[in-house]
GROMACS .gro file of C-alpha atoms in nm:
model
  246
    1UNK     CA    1  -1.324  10.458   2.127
    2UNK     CA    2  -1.441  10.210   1.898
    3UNK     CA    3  -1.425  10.291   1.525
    4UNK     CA    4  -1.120  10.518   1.563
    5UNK     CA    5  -0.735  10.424   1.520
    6UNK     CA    6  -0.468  10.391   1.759
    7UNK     CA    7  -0.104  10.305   1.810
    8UNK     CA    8   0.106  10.122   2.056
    9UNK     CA    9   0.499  10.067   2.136
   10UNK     CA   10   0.612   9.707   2.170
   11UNK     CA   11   0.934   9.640   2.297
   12UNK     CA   12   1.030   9.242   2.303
   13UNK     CA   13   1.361   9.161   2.386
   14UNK     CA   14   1.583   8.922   2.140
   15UNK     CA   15   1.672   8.644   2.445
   16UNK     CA   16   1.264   8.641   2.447
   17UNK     CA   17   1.270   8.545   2.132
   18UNK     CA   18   1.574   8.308   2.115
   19UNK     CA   19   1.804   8.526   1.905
   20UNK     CA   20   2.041   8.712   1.887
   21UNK     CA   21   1.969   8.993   1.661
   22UNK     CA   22   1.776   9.062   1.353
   23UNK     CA   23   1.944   8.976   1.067
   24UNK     CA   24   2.012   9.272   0.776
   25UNK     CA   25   1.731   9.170   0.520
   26UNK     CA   26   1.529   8.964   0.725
   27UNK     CA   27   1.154   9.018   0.774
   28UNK     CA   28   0.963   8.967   1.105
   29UNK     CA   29   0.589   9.023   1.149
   30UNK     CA   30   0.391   9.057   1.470
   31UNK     CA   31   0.026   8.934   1.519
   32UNK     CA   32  -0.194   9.131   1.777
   33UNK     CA   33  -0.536   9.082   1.833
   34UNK     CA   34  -0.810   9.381   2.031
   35UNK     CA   35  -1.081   9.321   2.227
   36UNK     CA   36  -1.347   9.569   2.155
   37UNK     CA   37  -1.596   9.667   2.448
   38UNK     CA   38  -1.931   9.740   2.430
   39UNK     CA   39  -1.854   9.974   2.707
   40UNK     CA   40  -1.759  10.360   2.630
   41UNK     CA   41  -1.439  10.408   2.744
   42UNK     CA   42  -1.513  10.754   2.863
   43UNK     CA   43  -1.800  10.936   2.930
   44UNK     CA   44  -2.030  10.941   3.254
   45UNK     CA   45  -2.067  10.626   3.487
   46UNK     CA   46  -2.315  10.564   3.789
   47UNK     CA   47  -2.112  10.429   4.033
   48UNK     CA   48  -2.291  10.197   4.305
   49UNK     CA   49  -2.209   9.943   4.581
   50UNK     CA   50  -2.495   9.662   4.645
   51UNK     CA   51  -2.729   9.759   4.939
   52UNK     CA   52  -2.800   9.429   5.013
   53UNK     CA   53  -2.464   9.270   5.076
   54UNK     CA   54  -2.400   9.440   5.370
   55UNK     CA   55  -2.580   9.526   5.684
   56UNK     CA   56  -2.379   9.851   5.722
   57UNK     CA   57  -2.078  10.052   5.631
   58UNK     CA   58  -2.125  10.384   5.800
   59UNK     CA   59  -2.213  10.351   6.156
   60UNK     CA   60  -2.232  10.688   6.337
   61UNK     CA   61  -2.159  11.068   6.207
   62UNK     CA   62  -1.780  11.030   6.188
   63UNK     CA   63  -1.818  10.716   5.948
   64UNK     CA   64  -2.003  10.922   5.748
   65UNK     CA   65  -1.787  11.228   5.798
   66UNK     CA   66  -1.459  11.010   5.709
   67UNK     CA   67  -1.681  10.877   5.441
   68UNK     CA   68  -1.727  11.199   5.253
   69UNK     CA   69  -1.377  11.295   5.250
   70UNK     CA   70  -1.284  10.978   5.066
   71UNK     CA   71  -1.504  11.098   4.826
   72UNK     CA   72  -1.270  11.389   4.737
   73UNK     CA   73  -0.944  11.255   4.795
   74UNK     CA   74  -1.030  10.931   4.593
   75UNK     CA   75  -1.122  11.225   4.320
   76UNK     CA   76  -0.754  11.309   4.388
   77UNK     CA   77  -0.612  11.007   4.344
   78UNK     CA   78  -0.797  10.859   4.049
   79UNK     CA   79  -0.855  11.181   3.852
   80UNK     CA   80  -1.216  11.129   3.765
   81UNK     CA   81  -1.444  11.413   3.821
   82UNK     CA   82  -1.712  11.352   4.096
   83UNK     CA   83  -2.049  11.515   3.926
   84UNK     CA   84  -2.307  11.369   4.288
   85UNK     CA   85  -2.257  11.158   4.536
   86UNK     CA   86  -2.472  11.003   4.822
   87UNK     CA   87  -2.328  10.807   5.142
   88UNK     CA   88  -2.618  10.542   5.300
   89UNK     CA   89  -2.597  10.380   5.549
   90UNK     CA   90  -2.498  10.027   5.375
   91UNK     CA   91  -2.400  10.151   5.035
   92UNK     CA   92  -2.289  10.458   4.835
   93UNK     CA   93  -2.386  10.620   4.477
   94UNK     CA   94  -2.189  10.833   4.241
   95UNK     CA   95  -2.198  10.980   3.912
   96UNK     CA   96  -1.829  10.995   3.774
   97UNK     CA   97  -1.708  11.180   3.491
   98UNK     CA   98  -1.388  11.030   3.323
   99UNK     CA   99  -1.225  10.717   3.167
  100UNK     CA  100  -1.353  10.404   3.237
  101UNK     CA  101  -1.022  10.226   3.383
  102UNK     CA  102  -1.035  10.590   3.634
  103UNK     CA  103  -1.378  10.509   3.744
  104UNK     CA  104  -1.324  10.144   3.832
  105UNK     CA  105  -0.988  10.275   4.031
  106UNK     CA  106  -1.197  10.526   4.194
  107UNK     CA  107  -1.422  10.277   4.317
  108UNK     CA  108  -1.168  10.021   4.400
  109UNK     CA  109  -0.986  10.286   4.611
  110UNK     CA  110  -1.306  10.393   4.796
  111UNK     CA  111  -1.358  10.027   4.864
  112UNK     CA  112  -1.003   9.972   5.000
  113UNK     CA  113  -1.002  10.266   5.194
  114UNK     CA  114  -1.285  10.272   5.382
  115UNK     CA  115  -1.208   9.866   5.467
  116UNK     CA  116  -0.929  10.057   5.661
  117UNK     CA  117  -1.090  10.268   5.783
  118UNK     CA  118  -1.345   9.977   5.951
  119UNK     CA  119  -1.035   9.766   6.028
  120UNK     CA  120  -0.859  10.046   6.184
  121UNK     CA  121  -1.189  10.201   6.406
  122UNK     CA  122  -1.431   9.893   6.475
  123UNK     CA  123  -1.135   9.586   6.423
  124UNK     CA  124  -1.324   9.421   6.127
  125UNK     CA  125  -1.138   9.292   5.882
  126UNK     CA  126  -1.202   9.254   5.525
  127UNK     CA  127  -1.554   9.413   5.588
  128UNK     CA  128  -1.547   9.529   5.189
  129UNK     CA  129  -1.333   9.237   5.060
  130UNK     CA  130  -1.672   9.093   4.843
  131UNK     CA  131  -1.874   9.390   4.841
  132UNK     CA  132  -1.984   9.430   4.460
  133UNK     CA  133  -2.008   9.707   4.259
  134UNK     CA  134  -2.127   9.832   3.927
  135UNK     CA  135  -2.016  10.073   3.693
  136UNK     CA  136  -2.292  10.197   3.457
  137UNK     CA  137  -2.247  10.365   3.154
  138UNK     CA  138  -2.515  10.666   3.149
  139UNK     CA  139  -2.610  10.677   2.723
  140UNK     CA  140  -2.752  11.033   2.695
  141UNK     CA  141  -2.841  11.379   2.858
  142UNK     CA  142  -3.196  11.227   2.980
  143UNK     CA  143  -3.053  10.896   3.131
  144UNK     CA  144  -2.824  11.157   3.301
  145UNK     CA  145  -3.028  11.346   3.464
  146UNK     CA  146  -3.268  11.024   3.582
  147UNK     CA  147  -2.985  10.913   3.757
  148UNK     CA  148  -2.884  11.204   3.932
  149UNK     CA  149  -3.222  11.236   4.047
  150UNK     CA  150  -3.221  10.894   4.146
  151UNK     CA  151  -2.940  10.897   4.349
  152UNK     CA  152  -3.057  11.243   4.558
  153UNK     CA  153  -3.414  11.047   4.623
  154UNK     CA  154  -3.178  10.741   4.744
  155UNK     CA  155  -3.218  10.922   5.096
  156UNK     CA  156  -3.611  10.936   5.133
  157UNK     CA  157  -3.627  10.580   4.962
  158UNK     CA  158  -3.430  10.451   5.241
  159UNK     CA  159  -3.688  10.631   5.511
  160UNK     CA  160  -3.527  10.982   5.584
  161UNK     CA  161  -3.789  11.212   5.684
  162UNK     CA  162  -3.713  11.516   5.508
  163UNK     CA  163  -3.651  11.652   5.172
  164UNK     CA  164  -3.364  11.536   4.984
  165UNK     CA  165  -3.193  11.894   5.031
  166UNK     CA  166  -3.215  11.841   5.401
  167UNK     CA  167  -2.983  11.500   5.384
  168UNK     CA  168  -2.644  11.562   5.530
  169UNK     CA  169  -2.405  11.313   5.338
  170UNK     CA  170  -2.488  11.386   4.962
  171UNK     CA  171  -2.482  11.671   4.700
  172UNK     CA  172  -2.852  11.716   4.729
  173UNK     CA  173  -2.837  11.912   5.012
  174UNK     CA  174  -2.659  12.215   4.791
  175UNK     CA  175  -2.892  12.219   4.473
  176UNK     CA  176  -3.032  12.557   4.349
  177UNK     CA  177  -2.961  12.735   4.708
  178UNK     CA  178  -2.858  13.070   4.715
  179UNK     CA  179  -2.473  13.079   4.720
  180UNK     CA  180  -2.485  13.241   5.052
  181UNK     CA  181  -2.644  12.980   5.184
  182UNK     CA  182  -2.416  12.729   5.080
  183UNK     CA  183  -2.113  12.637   5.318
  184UNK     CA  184  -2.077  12.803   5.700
  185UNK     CA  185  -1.889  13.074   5.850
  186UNK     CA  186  -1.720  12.781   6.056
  187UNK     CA  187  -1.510  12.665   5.758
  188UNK     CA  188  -1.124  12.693   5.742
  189UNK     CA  189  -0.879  12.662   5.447
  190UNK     CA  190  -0.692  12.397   5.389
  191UNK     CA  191  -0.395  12.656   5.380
  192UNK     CA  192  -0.463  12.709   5.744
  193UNK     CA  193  -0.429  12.399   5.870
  194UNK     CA  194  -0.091  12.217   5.975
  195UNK     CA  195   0.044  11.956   5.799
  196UNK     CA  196   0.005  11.723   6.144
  197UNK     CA  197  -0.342  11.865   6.166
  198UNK     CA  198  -0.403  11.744   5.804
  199UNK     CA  199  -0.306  11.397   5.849
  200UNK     CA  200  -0.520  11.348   6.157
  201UNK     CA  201  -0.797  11.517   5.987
  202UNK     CA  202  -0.828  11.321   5.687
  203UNK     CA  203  -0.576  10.977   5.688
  204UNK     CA  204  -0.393  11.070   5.375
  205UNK     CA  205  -0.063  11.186   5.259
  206UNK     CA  206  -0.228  11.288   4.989
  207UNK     CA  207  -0.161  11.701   4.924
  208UNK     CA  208  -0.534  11.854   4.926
  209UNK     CA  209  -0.560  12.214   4.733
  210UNK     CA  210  -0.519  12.503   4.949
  211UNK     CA  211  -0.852  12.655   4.842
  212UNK     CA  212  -1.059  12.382   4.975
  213UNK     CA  213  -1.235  12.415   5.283
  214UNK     CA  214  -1.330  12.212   5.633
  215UNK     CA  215  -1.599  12.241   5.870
  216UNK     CA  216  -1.582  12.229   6.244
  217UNK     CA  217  -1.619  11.862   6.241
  218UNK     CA  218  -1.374  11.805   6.018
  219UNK     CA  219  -1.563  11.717   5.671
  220UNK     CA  220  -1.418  11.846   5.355
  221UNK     CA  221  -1.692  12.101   5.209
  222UNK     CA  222  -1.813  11.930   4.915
  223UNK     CA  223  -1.867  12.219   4.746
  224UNK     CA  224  -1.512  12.226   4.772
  225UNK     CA  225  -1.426  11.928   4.525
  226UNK     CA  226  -1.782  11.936   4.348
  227UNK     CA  227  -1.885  12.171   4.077
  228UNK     CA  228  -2.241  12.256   4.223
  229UNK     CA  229  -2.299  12.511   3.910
  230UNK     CA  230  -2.240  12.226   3.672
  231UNK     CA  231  -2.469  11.987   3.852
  232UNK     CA  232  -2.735  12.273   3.866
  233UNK     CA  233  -2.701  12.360   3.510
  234UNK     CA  234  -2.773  11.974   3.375
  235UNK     CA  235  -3.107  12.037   3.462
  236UNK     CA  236  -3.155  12.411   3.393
  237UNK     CA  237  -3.387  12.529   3.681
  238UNK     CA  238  -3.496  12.405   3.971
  239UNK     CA  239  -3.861  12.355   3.845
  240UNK     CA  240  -3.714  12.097   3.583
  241UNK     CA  241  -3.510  11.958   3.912
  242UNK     CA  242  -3.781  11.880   4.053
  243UNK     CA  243  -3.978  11.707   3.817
  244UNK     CA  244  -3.697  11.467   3.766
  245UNK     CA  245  -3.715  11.377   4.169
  246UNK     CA  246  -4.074  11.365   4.164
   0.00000   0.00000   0.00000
């Protein structure tokens, strides 16, 4: 970050420089310049596609299925940490936890991969190609917790008729529950599934932990890849929960 030192490796070949070696004695210097950022280059980011640029992306309950378990395994890929998430019908929101460069690759990767996924199912191409997005930094605790709050009222902004803890395709939905009540008894292990049964499941190659777990619909439980107990304990108790969504 800025304000702290750092190192780098250069290696420039001689032809590059129209030699042929460095002379015994001789002095060379090397001129670099860095580009500081007013952006952190780690930390938490709200993650968000514009509403407005498209009329949809998820059309029906297996868009939205498929659309959740991009979330995880673009968590997989990229290596940020997912802290909430919410899939609308025209846009998605996300709090990441991680570098930067991670977050924009997350993003980038979503993007791509659900433009397959639309391609592949409905034969639309480049659907995504222009969608923007933004990558926020989030300053402090408080600006945290607005924007979680934010993105779980996303659902009864848009017109949903319930409580935000009723909405299917977010992290709302598991918020100060009991922990029996969280998941089904119709989940299955990842360990128990085939490795054919895998790929047609989720459209990846990508190896998902054995631990994690799938409904009877085939949606990745996000309780699975999302540490509900960290979410919950940002704001403490559910009375201070819900002030923040009021």
């Amino acid at each position: 970050e800025q304000g702290k030192c750092w190192t780098t490796e250069i290696a420039v070949p001689y032809s590059a420089l129209g030699v042929s070696g460095i002379k015994s004695g001789e002095k060379w210097g090397l001129q670099m310049i860095r580009h500081w950022s007013s952006k952190k280059e780690t930390g938490y980011f709200h993650i968000c596609t514009d509403g407005r640029a498209l009329p949809w992306m998820f059309q029906d309950e297996e868009d939205f299925i498929a659309g959740v378990n991009r979330m995880a395994i673009c968590q997989l890929m990229s290596g940020v940490i997912i802290v909430c998430f919410i899939l609308m019908d025209n846009h998605i929101h996300a709090v990441l936890h991680g570098p930067i460069l991670k977050c924009k690759e997350f993003i980038n990767l979503y993007k791509r991969l659900t433009g397959k996924w639309i391609s592949v199912k409905y034969g639309i191409r480049d659907h995504l190609k222009h969608l923007p997005a933004e990558i926020i930094y989030i300053a402090d605790e408080e600006s945290l917790l607005n924007t979680i709050a934010y993105i779980d009222r996303n659902s009864i902004v848009a017109g949903y008729r319930f409580m935000p803890r009723e909405y299917p395709w977010g992290t709302a939905r598991y918020m100060f529950k009991e922990r029996s009540e969280i998941g089904s008894h119709d989940l299955t292990k990842i360990s128990d599934l085939t490795v054919r049964a895998k790929r047609e499941l989720f459209n990846t190659r990508i190896t998902l932990p054995d631990e994690w777990t799938v409904d009877s619909k085939g949606m990745l439980d996000p309780t699975s890849f999302i540490d509900i107990r960290r979410l919950e304990n940002y704001f403490k108790t559910p009375a201070r929960y819900s002030y923040f969504l009021a």
